[in-house]
Coordinates of C-alpha atoms and ligand atoms in Angstrom, one line a residue:
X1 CA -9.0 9.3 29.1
X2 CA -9.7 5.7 27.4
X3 CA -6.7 3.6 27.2
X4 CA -6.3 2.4 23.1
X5 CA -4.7 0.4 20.9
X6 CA -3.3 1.6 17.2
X7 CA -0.9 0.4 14.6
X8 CA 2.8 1.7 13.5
X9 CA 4.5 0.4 10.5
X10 CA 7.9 1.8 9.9
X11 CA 8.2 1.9 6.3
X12 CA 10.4 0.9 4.2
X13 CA 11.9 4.6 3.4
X14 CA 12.9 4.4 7.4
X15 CA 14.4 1.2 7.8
X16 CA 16.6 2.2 4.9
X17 CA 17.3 5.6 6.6
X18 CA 18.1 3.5 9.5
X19 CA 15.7 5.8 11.9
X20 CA 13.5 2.8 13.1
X21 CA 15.2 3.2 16.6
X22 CA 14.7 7.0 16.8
X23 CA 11.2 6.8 16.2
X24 CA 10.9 3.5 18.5
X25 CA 12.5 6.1 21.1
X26 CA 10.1 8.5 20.8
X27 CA 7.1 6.7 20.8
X28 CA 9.0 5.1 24.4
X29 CA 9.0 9.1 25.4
X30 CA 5.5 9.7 24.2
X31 CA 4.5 7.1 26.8
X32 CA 3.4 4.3 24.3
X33 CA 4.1 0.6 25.6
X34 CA 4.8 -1.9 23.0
X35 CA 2.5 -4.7 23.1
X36 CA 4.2 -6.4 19.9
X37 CA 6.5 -5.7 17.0
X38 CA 7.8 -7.8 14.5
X39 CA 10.4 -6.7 11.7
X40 CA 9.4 -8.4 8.4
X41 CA 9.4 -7.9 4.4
X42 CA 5.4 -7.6 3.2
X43 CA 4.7 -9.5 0.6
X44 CA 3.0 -7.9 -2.3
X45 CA -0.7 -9.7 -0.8
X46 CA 0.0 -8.4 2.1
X47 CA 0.5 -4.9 1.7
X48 CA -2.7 -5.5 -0.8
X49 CA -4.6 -6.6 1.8
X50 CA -3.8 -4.3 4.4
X51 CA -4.2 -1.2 2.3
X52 CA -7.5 -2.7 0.8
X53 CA -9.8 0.2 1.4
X54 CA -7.6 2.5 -1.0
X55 CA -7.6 -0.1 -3.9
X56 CA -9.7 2.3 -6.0
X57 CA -7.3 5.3 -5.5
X58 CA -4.7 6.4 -8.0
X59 CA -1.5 5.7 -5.5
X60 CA -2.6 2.3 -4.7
X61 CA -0.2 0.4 -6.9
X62 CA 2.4 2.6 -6.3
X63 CA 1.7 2.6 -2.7
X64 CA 1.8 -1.4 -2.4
X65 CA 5.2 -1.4 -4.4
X66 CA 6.9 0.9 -1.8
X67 CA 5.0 -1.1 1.3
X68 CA 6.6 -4.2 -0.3
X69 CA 9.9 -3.5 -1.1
X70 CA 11.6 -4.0 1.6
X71 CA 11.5 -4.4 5.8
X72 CA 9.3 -2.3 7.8
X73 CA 8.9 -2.8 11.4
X74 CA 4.9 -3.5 12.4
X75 CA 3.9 -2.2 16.6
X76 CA 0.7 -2.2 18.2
X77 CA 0.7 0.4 20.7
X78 CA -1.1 1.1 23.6
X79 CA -1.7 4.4 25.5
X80 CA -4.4 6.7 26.3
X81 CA -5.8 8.1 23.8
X82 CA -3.3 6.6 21.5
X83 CA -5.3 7.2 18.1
X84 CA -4.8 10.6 18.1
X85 CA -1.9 11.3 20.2
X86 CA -0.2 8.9 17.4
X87 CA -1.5 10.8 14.6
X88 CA -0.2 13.9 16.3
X89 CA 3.3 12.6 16.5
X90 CA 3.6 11.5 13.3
X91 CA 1.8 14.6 11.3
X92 CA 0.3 15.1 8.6
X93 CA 0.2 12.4 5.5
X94 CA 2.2 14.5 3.4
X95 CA 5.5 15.5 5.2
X96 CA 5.9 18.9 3.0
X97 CA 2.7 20.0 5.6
X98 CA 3.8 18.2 9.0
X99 CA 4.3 20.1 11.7
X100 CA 8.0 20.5 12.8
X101 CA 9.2 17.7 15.3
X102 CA 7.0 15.2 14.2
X103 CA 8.2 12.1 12.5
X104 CA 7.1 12.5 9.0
X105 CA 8.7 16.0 9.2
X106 CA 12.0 14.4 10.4
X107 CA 12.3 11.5 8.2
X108 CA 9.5 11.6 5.3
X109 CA 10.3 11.9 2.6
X110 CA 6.9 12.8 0.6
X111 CA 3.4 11.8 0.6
X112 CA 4.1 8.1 -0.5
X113 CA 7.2 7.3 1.3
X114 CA 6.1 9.4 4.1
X115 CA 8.3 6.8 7.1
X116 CA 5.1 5.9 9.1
X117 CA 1.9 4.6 8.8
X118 CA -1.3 5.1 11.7
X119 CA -4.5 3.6 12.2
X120 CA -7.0 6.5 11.3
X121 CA -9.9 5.5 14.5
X122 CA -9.6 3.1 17.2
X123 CA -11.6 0.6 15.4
X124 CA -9.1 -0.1 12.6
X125 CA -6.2 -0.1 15.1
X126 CA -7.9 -3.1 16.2
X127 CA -8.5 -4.2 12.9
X128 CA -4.6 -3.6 11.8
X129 CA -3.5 -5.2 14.6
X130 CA -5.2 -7.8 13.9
X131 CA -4.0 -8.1 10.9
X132 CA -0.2 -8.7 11.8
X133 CA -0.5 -9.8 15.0
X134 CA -2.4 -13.1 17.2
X135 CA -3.9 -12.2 20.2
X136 CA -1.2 -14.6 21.7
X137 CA 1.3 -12.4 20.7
X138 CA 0.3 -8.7 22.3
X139 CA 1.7 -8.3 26.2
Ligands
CMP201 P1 -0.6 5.8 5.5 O1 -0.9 6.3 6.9 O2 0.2 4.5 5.4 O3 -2.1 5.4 4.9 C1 -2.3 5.3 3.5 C2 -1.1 5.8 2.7 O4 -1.3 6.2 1.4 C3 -0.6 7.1 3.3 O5 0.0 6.9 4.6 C4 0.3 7.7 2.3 O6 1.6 7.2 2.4 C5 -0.3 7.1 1.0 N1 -0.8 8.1 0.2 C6 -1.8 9.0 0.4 N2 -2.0 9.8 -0.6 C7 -1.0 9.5 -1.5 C8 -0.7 10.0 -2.8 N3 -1.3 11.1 -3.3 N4 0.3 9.4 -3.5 C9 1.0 8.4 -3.0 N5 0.7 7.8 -1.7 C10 -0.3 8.4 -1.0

């Protein structure tokens, strides 16, 4: 299977649960390596401009407002297959319908401040990656 590259963010909602090491120690058991991660606020902008292709959804505002409030953690991961296996650890969007043991089952909250964000196909891991992190940067 292909080796690939996607984004976390630990949201906000987890850093203030205090879970970011818990689900940085699972994704180290799911056999991620860590090319990069940075802890840092988002500005308003920034969570703007990374959620961009939603801006016409109802939850966009709301959305930004929670990205920004305070620290998340941002990782680019890299294992194979790590698109989907990532989407498969952290369940579905809405926590209420994650499966057990996944990390929005653990420590979501609900569909907005649901504790993790992933890329939804390689390409835009690539293109969130991008987004937070130099090529410099990565391992
Ligand atoms: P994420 O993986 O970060 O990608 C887009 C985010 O939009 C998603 O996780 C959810 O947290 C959020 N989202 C999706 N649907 C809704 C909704 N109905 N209300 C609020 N937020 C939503």
């Amino acid at each position: 299977m292909a080796t690939q590259r996607t984004l976390c963010i630990i949201k906000p909602d987890a850093v203030e649960k205090r879970v970011q090491g818990a689900i940085l120690q699972r994704l180290l058991e799911e056999g991620f390596q860590i090319l990069g991660m940075r802890q840092k606020r988002l500005s308003r902008t920034e969570a703007e401009g990374f959620y961009e292709v939603h801006k016409e959804r109802p939850f966009f505002d709301e959305l930004c407002t929670f990205m920004s409030r305070g620290p998340v953690v941002v990782v680019a991961l890299e294992r194979d297959d790590a698109v989907a296996h990532y989407r498969k650890v952290i369940g579905a969007t809405n926590p209420a319908d994650a499966d057990e043991g996944t990390i929005r089952k653990l420590y979501g909250g609900s569909v907005g401040e649901n504790a993790a964000h992933g890329s939804d196909s390689e390409e835009n891991g690539l293109k969130e990656i991008a987004y937070f992190f130099a090529g410099h940067e990565l391992l």
